[in-house]
Short mmCIF file of C-alpha atoms in Angstrom, two decimals:
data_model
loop_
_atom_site.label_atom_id
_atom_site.label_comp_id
_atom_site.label_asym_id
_atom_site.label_seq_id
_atom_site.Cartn_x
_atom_site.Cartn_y
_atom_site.Cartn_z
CA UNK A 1 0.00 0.00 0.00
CA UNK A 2 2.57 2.63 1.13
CA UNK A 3 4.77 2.09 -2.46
CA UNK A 4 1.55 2.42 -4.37
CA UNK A 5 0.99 5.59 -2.35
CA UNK A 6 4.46 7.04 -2.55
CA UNK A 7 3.97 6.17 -6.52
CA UNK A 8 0.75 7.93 -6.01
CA UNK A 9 2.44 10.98 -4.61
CA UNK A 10 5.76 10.81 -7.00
CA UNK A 11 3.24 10.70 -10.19
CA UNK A 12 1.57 13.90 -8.93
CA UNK A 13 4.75 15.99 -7.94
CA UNK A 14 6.34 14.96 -11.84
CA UNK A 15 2.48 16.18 -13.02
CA UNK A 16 2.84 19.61 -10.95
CA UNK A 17 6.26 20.22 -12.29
CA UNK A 18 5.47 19.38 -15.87
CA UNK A 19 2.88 21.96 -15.72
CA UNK A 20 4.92 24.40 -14.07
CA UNK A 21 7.73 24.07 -16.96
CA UNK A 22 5.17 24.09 -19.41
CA UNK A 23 3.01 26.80 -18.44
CA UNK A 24 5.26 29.93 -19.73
CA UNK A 25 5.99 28.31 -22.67
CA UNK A 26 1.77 27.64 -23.13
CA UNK A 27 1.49 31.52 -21.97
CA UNK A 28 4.66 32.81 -24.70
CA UNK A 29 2.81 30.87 -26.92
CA UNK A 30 -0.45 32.55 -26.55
CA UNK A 31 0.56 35.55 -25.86
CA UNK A 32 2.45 35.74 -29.67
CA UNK A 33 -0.66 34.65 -31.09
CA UNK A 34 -2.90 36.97 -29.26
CA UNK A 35 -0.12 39.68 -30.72
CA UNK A 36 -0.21 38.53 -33.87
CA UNK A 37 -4.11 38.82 -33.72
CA UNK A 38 -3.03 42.51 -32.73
CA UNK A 39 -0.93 43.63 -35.41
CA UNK A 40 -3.25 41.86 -37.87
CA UNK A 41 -6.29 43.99 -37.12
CA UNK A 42 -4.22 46.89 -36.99
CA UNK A 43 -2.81 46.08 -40.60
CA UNK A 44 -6.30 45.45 -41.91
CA UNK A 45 -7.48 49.59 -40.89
CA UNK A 46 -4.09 51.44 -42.11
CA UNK A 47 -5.39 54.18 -44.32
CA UNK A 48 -3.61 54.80 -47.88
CA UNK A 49 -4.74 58.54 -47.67
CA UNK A 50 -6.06 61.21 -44.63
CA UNK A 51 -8.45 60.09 -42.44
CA UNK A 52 -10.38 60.67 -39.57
CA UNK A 53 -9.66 58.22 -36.97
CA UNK A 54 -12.48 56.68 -34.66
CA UNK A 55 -12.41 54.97 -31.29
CA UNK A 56 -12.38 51.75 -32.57
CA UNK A 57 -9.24 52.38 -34.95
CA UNK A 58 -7.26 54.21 -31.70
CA UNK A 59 -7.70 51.36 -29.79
CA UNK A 60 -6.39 48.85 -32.52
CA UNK A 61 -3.61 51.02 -33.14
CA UNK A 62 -2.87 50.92 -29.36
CA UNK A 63 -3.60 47.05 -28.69
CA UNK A 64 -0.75 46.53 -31.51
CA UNK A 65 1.10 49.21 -30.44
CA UNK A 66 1.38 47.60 -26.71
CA UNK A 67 3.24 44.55 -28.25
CA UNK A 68 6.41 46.88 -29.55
CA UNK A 69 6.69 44.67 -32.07
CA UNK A 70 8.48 45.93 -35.27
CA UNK A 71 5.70 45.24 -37.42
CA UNK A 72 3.62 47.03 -35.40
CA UNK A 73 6.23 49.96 -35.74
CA UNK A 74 6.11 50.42 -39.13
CA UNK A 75 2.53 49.64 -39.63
CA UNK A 76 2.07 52.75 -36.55
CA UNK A 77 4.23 55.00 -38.81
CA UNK A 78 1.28 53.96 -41.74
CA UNK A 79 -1.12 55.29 -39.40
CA UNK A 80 0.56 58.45 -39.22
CA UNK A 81 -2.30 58.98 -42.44
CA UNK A 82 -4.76 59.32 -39.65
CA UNK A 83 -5.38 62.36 -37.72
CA UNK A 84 -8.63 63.69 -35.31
CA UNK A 85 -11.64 65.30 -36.30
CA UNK A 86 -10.02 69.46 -36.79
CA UNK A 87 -13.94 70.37 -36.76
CA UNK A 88 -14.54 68.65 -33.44
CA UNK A 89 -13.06 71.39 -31.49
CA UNK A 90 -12.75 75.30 -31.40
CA UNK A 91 -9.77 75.31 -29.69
CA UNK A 92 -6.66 74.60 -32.13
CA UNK A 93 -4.32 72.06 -31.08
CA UNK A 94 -0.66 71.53 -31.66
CA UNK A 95 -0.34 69.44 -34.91
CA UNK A 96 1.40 66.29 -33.36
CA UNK A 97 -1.30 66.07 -30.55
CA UNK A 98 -3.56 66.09 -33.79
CA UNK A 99 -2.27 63.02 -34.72
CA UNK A 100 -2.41 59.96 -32.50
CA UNK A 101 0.40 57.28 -34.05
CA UNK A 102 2.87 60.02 -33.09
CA UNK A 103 2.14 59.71 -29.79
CA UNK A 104 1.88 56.02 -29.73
CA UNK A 105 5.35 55.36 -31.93
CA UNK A 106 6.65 57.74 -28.61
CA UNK A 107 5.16 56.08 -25.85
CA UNK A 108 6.19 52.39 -26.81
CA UNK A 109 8.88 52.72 -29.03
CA UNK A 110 10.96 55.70 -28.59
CA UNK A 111 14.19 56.87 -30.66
CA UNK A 112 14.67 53.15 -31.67
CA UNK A 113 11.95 53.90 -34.21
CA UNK A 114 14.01 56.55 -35.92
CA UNK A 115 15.53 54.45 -38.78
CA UNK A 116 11.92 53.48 -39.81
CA UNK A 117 10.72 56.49 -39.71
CA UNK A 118 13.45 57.65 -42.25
CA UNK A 119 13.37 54.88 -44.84
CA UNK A 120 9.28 54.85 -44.75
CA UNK A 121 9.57 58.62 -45.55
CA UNK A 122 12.03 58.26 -48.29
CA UNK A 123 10.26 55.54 -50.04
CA UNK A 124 7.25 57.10 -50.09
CA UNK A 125 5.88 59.10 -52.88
CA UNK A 126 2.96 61.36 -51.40
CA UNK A 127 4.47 64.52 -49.98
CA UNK A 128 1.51 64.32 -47.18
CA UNK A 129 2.66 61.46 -45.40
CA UNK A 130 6.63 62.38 -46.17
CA UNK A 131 5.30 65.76 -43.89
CA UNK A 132 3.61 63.62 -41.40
CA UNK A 133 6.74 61.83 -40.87
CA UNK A 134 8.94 64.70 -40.24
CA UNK A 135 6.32 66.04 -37.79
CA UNK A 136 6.79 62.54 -35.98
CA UNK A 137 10.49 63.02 -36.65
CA UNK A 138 11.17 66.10 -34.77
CA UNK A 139 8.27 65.20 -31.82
CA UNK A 140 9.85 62.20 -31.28
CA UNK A 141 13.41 62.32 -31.54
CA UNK A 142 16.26 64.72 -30.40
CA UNK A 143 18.29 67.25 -32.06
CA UNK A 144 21.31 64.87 -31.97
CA UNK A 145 19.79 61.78 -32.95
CA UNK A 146 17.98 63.91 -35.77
CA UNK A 147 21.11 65.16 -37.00
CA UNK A 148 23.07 61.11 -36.73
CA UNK A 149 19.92 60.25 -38.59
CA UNK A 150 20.14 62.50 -41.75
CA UNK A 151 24.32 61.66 -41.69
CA UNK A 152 23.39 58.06 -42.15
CA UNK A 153 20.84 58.49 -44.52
CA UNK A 154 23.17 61.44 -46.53
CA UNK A 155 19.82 64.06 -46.60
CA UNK A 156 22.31 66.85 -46.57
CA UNK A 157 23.88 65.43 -50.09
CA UNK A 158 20.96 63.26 -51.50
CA UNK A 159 20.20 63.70 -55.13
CA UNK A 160 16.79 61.58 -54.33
CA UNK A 161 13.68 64.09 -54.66
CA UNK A 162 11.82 62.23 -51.95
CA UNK A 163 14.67 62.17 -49.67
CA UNK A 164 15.32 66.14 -50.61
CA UNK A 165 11.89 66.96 -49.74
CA UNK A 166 11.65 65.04 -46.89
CA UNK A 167 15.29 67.32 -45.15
CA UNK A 168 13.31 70.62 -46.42
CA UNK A 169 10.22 69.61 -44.02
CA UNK A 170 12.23 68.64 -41.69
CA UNK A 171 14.00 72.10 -41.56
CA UNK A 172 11.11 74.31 -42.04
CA UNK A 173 9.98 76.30 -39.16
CA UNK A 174 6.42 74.94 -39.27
CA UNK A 175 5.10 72.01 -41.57
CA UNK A 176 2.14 72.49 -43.69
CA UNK A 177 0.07 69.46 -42.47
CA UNK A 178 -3.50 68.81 -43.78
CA UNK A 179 -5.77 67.73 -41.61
CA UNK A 180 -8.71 64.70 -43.04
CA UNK A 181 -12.41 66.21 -42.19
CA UNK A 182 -15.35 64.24 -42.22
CA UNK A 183 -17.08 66.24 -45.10
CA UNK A 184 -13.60 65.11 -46.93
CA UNK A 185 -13.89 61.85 -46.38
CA UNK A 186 -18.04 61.86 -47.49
CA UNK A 187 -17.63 63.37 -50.32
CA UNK A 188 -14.97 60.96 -51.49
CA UNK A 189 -17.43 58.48 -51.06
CA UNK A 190 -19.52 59.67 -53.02
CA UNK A 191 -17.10 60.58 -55.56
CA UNK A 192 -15.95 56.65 -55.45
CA UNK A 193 -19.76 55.50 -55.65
CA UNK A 194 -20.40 57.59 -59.08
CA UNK A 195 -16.49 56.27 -60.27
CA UNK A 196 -17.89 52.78 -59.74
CA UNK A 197 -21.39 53.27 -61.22
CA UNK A 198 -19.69 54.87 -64.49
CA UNK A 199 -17.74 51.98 -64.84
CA UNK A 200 -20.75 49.27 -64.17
CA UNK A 201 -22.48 51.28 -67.08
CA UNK A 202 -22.12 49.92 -70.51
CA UNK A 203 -20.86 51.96 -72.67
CA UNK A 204 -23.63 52.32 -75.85
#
């Protein structure tokens, strides 16, 4: 009796510290999946133009950026394309507060998001979001890391017209940033609805 007790007892200890071992690997595994779930969602919303941004894309954008991940980095610095409602208020706020990934990218990722924000500016083609950038450049990182930043990426001797217009922004005393508006984004509904009616028509 005792040796089938002390097997008993033996059997259950192993079973305890199996589960013990096992248990943060079960809870790194979940956790990456519910953060891939995260940065998924948040991929799904990014905006290819100005927008207005609603609760339930802010808290997306935070969820994914909570996981610091550095696909949720650069998909954040995609976001920069949304902005608040400039109609919802009478008071005028500054432009980065007008934007929420700026705040995000600064809260969870800090300076190590500088290179991104660079190369995301310089491959892009729309002078908007090149603006928004440098607007998240110079809220987010400091004169010296600004300045180790435009060494590396040779802004001071680029021939590149993206990369040329990017170091003007980023030198101007205030950036020209336009902000979406819901009447903006309604009409261009609209505007889409006819595009796609003209082309369902036949022509006769």
């Amino acid at each position: 009796m005792k040796m089938k007790r002390h097997r008993g007892i033996l059997i259950t200890v192993v079973g305890i510290i199996v589960v013990m071992m096992l248990s943060p690997i079960v809870q790194a595994v979940e956790n990456a999946t519910d953060d891939n779930l995260k940065v998924e969602h948040l991929q799904e919303i990014v905006p290819n133009a100005p927008a207005v941004v609603n609760q339930e894309a802010l808290d997306v954008m935070y969820q994914a950026a909570k996981t610091k991940r550095l696909d949720a980095a650069m998909l954040l610095i995609k976001c920069l394309a949304f902005n608040f409602d400039p109609t919802s208020s009478n008071e005028e706020r500054n432009h980065d507060i007008m934007i929420p990934a700026i705040q995000l990218l600064q809260d969870h990722f800090g300076e190590a998001v500088a290179p991104l924000l660079y190369a995301e500016a310089i491959a892009s083609d729309q002078k908007w979001f090149r603006d928004r950038v440098a607007l998240a450049v110079r809220t987010i990182l400091s004169l010296d890391t600004i300045q180790k930043m435009n060494d590396i990426f040779a802004l001071e001797s680029t021939l590149n017209p993206n990369a040329k217009d990017f170091a003007a922004s980023l030198l101007a005393n205030r950036i020209d940033i336009h902000f979406a508006t819901p009447y903006e984004e309604k009409q261009k509904q609209v505007e889409d609805a006819v595009k796609r009616i003209r082309e369902q028509t036949p022509v006769k």
